[in-house]
XYZ file of C-alpha atoms in Angstrom:
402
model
C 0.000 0.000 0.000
C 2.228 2.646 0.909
C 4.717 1.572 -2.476
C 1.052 2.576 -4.238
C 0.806 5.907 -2.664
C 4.752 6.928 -4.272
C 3.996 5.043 -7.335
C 0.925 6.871 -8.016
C 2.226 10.105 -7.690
C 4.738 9.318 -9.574
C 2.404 8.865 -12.312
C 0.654 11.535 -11.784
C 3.848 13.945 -11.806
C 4.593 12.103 -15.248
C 1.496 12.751 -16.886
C 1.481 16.431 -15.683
C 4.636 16.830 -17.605
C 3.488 15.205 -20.337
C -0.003 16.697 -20.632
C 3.011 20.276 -20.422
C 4.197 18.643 -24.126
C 1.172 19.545 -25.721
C 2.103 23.197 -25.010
C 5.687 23.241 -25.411
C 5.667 20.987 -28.027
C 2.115 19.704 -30.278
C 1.087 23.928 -30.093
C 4.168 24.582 -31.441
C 3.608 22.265 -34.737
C 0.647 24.290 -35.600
C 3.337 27.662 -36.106
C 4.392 27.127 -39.927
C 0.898 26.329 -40.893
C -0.644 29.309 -38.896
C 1.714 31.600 -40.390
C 1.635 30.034 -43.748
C -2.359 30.408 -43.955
C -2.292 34.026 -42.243
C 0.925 35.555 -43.729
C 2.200 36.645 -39.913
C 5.766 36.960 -39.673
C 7.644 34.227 -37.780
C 8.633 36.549 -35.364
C 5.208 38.243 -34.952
C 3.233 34.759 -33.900
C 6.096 33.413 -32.095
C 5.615 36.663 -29.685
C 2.325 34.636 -28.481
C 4.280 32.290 -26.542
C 6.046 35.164 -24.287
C 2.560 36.615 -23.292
C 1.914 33.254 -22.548
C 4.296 33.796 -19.857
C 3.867 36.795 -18.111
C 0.642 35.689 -16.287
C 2.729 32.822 -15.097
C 5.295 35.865 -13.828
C 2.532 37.018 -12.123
C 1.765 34.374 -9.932
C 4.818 32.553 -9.661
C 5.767 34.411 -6.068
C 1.798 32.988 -4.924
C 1.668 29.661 -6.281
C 2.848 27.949 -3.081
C -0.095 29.775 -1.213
C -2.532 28.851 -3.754
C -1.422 25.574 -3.287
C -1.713 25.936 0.501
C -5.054 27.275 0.411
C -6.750 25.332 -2.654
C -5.223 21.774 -2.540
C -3.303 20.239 -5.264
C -6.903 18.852 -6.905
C -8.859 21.957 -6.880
C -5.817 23.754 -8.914
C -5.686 20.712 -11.608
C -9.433 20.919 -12.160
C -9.784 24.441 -12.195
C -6.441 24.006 -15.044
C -7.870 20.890 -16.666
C -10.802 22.981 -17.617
C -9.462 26.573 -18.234
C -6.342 24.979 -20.201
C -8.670 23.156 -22.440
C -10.680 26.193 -22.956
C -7.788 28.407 -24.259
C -6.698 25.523 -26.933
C -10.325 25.241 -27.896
C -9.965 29.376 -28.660
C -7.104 29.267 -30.531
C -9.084 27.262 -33.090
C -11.254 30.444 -33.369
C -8.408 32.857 -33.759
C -8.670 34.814 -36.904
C -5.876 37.930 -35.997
C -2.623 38.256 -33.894
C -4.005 40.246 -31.514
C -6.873 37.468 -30.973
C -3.801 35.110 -30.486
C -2.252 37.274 -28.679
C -5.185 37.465 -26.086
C -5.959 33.502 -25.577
C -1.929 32.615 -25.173
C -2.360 35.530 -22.511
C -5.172 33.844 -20.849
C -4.037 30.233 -21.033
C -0.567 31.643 -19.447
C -2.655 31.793 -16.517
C -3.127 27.777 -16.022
C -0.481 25.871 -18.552
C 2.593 26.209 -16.333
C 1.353 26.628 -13.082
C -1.098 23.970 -12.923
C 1.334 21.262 -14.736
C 4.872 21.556 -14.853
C 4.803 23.608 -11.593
C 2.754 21.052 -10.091
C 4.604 18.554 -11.357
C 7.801 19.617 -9.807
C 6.258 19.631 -6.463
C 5.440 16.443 -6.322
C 8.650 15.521 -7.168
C 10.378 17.744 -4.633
C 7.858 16.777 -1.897
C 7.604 13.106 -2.753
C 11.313 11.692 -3.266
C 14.199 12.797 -1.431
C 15.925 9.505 -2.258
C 17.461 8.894 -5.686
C 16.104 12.564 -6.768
C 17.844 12.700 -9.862
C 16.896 9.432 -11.243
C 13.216 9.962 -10.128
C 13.005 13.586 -12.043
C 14.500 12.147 -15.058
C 11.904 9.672 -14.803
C 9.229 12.600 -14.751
C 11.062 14.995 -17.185
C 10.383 12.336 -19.871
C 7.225 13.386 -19.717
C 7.629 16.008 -22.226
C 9.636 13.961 -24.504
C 7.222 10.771 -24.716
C 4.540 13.447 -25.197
C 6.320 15.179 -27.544
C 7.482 12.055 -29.589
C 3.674 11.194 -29.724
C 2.399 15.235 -31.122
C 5.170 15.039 -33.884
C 3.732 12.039 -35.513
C 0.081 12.467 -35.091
C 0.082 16.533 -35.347
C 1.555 17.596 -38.594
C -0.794 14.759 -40.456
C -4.209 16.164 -38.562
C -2.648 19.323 -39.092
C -2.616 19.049 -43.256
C -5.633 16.496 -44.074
C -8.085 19.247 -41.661
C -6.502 22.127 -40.834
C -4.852 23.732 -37.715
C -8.004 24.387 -35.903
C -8.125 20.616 -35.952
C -4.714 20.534 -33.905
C -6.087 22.811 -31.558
C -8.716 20.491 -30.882
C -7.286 17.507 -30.679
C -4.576 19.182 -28.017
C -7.846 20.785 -26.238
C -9.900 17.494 -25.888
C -6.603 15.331 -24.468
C -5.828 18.654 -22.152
C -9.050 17.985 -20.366
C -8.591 14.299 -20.239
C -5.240 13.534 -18.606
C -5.714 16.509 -16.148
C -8.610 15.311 -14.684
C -6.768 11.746 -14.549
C -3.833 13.445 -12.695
C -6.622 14.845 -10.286
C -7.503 11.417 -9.513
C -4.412 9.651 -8.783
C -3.023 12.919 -6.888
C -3.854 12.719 -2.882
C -1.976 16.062 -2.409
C 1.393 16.625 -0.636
C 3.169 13.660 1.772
C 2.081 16.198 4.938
C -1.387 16.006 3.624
C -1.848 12.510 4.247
C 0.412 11.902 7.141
C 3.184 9.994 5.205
C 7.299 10.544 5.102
C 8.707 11.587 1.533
C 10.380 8.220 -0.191
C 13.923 8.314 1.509
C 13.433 11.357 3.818
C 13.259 11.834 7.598
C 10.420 14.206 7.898
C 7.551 15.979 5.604
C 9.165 18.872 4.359
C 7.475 21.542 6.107
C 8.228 19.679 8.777
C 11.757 19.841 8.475
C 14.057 22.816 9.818
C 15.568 25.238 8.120
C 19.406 25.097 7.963
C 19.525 28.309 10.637
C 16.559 26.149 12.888
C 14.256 29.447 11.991
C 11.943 29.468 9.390
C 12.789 31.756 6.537
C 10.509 34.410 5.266
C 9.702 34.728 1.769
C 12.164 37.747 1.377
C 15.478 35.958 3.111
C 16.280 34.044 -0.196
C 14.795 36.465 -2.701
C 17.774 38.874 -1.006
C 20.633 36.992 -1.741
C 22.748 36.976 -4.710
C 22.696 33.324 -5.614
C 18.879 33.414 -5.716
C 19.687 36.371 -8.721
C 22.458 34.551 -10.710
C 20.219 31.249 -10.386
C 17.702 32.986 -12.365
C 19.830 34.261 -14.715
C 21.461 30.969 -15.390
C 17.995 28.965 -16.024
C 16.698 31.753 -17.981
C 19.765 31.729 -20.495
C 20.245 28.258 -20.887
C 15.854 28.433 -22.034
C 16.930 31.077 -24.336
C 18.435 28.802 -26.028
C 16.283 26.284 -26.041
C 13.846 28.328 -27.306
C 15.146 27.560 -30.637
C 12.835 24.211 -30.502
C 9.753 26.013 -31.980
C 11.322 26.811 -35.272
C 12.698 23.514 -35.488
C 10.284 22.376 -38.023
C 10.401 25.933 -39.956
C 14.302 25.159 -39.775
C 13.820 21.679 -41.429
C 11.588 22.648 -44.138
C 13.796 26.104 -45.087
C 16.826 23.206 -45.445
C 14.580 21.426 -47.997
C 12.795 19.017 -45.635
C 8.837 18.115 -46.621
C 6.385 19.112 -43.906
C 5.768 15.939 -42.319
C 9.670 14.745 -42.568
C 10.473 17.831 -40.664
C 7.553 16.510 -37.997
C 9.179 12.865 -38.124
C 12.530 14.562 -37.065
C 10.595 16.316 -33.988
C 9.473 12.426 -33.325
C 13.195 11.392 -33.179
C 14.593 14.241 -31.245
C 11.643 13.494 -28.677
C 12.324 9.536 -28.700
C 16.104 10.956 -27.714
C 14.807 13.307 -25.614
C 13.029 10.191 -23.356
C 16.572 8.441 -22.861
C 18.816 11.107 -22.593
C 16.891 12.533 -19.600
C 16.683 9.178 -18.617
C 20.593 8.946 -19.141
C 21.764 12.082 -17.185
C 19.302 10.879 -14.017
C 21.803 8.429 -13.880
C 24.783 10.123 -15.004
C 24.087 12.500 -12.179
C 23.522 10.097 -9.692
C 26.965 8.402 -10.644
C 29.380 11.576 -11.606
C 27.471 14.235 -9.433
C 25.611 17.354 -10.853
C 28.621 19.679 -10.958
C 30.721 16.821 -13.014
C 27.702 15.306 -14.571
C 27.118 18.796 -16.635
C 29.988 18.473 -18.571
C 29.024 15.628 -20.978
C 25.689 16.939 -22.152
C 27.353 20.573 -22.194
C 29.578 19.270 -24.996
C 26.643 17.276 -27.110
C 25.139 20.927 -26.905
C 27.724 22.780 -28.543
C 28.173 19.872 -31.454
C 24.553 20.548 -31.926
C 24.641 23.854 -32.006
C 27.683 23.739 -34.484
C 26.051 21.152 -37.017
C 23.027 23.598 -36.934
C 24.883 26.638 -38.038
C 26.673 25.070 -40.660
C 23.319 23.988 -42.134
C 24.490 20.637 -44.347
C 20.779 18.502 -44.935
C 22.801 15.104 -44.183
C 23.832 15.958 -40.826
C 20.696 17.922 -39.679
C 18.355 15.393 -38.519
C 22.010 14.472 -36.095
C 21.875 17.901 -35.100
C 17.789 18.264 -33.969
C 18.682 14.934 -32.024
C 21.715 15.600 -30.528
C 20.017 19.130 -29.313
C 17.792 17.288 -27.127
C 21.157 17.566 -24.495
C 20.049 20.971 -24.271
C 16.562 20.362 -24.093
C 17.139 17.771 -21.196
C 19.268 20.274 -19.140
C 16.865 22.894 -18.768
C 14.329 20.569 -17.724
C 16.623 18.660 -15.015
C 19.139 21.417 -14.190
C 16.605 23.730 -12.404
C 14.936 21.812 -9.839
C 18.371 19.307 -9.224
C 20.699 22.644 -8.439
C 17.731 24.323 -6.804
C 17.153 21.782 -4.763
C 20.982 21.171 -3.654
C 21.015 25.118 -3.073
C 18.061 25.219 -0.509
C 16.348 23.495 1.626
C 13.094 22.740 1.944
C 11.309 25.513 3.147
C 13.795 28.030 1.309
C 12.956 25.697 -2.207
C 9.115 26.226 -1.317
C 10.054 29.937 -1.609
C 12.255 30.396 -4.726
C 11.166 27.345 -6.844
C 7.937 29.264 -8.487
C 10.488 31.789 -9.557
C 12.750 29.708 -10.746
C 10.768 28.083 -13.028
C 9.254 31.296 -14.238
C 12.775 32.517 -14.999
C 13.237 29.415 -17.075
C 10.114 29.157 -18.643
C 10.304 32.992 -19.635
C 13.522 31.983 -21.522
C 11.677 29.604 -23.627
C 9.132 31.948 -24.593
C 11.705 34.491 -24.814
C 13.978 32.701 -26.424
C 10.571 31.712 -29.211
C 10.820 35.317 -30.433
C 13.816 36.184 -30.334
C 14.944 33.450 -32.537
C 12.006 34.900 -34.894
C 13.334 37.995 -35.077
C 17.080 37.401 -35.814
C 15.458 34.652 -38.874
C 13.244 37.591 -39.944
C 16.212 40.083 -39.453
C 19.010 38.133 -41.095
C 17.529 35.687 -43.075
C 19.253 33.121 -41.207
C 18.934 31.347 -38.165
C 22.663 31.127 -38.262
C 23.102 34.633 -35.611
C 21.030 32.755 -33.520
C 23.404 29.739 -33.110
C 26.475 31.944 -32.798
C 25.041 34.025 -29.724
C 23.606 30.259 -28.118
C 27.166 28.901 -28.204
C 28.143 32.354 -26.128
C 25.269 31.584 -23.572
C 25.473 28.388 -23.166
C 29.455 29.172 -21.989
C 28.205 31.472 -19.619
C 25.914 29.145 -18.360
C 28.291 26.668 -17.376
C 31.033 29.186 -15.909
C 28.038 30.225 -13.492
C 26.640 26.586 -12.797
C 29.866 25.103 -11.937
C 30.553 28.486 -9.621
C 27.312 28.583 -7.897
C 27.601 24.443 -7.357
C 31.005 24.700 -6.290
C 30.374 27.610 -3.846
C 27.285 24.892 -2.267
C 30.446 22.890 -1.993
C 29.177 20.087 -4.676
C 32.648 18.164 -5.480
C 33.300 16.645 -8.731
């Protein structure tokens, strides 16, 4: 019985991140169509993704009281129905601005009430074997994703995109409302320990035996160059929308490009899976290294552009892919402790999931600039150096040895 109650959540943190895919990944198959039919710019559309964000900005600093004072349940069925609502609208979008308005209004519940949620049950249930366990979850988004790119594109060109929208709206509704049944709530909720831990983790102390308040970490520097670190490493990763644009400028057909997204999504499953071990073997500060490097020989096969080695290049890029969905909660978590994590970790992952829609944009802009995604690659190879200077600082200042 109680192997059930960590097994279940389990599940249900898995299918939170991979109900996430059909956001950061099926939404984002309906861009070249969208602005093939309407004649936006690249750039233009892909702005939709960054309003998408702010609302989850907004309440990133309240989404551990919301959690407090709503329950884990009431928050996924109050997202399983708004979320489906806002894909159901984009079918019905006819300018940018209408666009504009639902990704604004979907921000409000896509993050927060899946990923977020997602990583809280992670944090709250497993304390032993962490890595391994969140690799477990993060392939979420990759099994999800694997899934979108081969049943997507084809829905996508026999219908249209409101079809896509649909189909993501209608499966949106379904799995959240099965994560609301398999979730109890939190291990302190139901009287339990964490798998591998002592205590619940409001129950344990903070490192000074005081309880912090929510200003003591948002006032030092590390909680500052944290957030600039996740958010630059999802800057780059917010290359992964124009993926399939990418594919099909370099002479790939339509639904080629989308079996490509497959593969780099089948990678994406067993390289998290991978560096959850890696990490637990090598350590986090040493374990970085390896995927670091597939990163940069990614980013360096895309920028010379040659159509043998690109579908290498999309899969080898799920390294960076797999970093910003591990990296953030595994450092955070070695950084703080419980009741500090509970403080910055809604932050966090608004940092990083600002990068991504960011990073959407941005990437537009420089293509609709230039011509060429090839600026893009050159400034990714800069920030993804910086990234690891910082990381291997901040981890060595935790006193994390290699």
């Amino acid at each position: 019985m109680n192997q059930w109650i960590y097994l279940r959540h389990l599940l249900s943190a898995f299918l939170l991140m991979f109900v996430y895919s059909l956001i950061t990944s099926a939404i984002n198959l309906m861009v070249l169509p969208i602005i093939s039919y309407f004649n936006f710019s690249r750039g233009a559309f892909t702005l939709g993704t960054t309003l998408l964000m702010i609302p989850n900005l907004l309440l990133s600093p309240f989404l551990g009281n919301f959690v407090n004072r709503l329950g884990l349940r009431r928050m996924l069925l109050v997202g399983s129905v708004w979320g489906a609502a806002a894909l159901a609208l984009l079918a019905c979008c006819r300018t940018l601005l209408q666009f504009y308005l639902v990704f604004f209004l979907g921000g409000f519940v896509f993050s927060s009430t899946s990923s977020y949620l997602a990583s809280l049950l992670l944090n709250s249930w497993f304390k032993k074997h962490q890595a391994l366990v969140c690799s477990i979850v993060m392939t979420g988004t990759g099994v999800g994703g694997m899934l979108w790119g081969v049943l997507v594109p084809p829905l996508v060109q026999r219908f249209s995109y409101q079809a896509g929208y649909a189909f993501c709206s209608i499966l949106w509704l379904t799995l959240m409302l099965l994560c609301a049944f398999l979730c109890k709530g939190l291990p302190q909720d139901m009287g339990v320990l964490p798998y591998g831990g002592q205590a619940s983790p409001t129950e344990q102390p903070a490192a000074t035996g005081s309880v912090p308040t929510r200003s003591t970490p948002l006032r030092q520097p590390m909680f500052y160059l944290l957030c600039y670190t996740f958010f630059s490493l999802s800057l780059v990763n917010g290359f992964f929308p124009h993926t399939q644009a990418y594919l099909v400028d370099h002479g790939y057909a339509l639904v080629d490009a989308g079996r490509v997204i497959s593969l780099f999504c089948m990678a994406l499953v067993f390289v998290k899976l991978l560096l959850g071990a890696h990490f637990e073997h090598k350590g986090l500060r040493s374990g970085i290294l390896l995927p670091v490097a597939i990163d940069f020989l990614a980013l360096l096969l895309l920028y010379f552009g040659q159509k043998p080695l690109l579908t290498l290049a999309v899969v080898l890029f799920s390294a960076n892919s797999s970093l910003v969905a591990l990296t953030p909660l595994l450092i955070a978590g070695q950084l703080y402790n419980a009741r500090e994590f509970a403080v910055v970790w809604g932050l966090f992952s608004a940092a990083s999931g600002i990068g991504n829609s960011v990073g959407s944009p941005l990437w537009g802009l420089l293509y609709d600039v230039s011509g060429s995604y090839q600026p893009g690659f050159l400034i990714a190879m800069v920030l993804l150096t910086l990234w690891l200077v910082l990381s291997q600082h901040l981890l060595a200042k935790a006193g994390q040895t290699q």
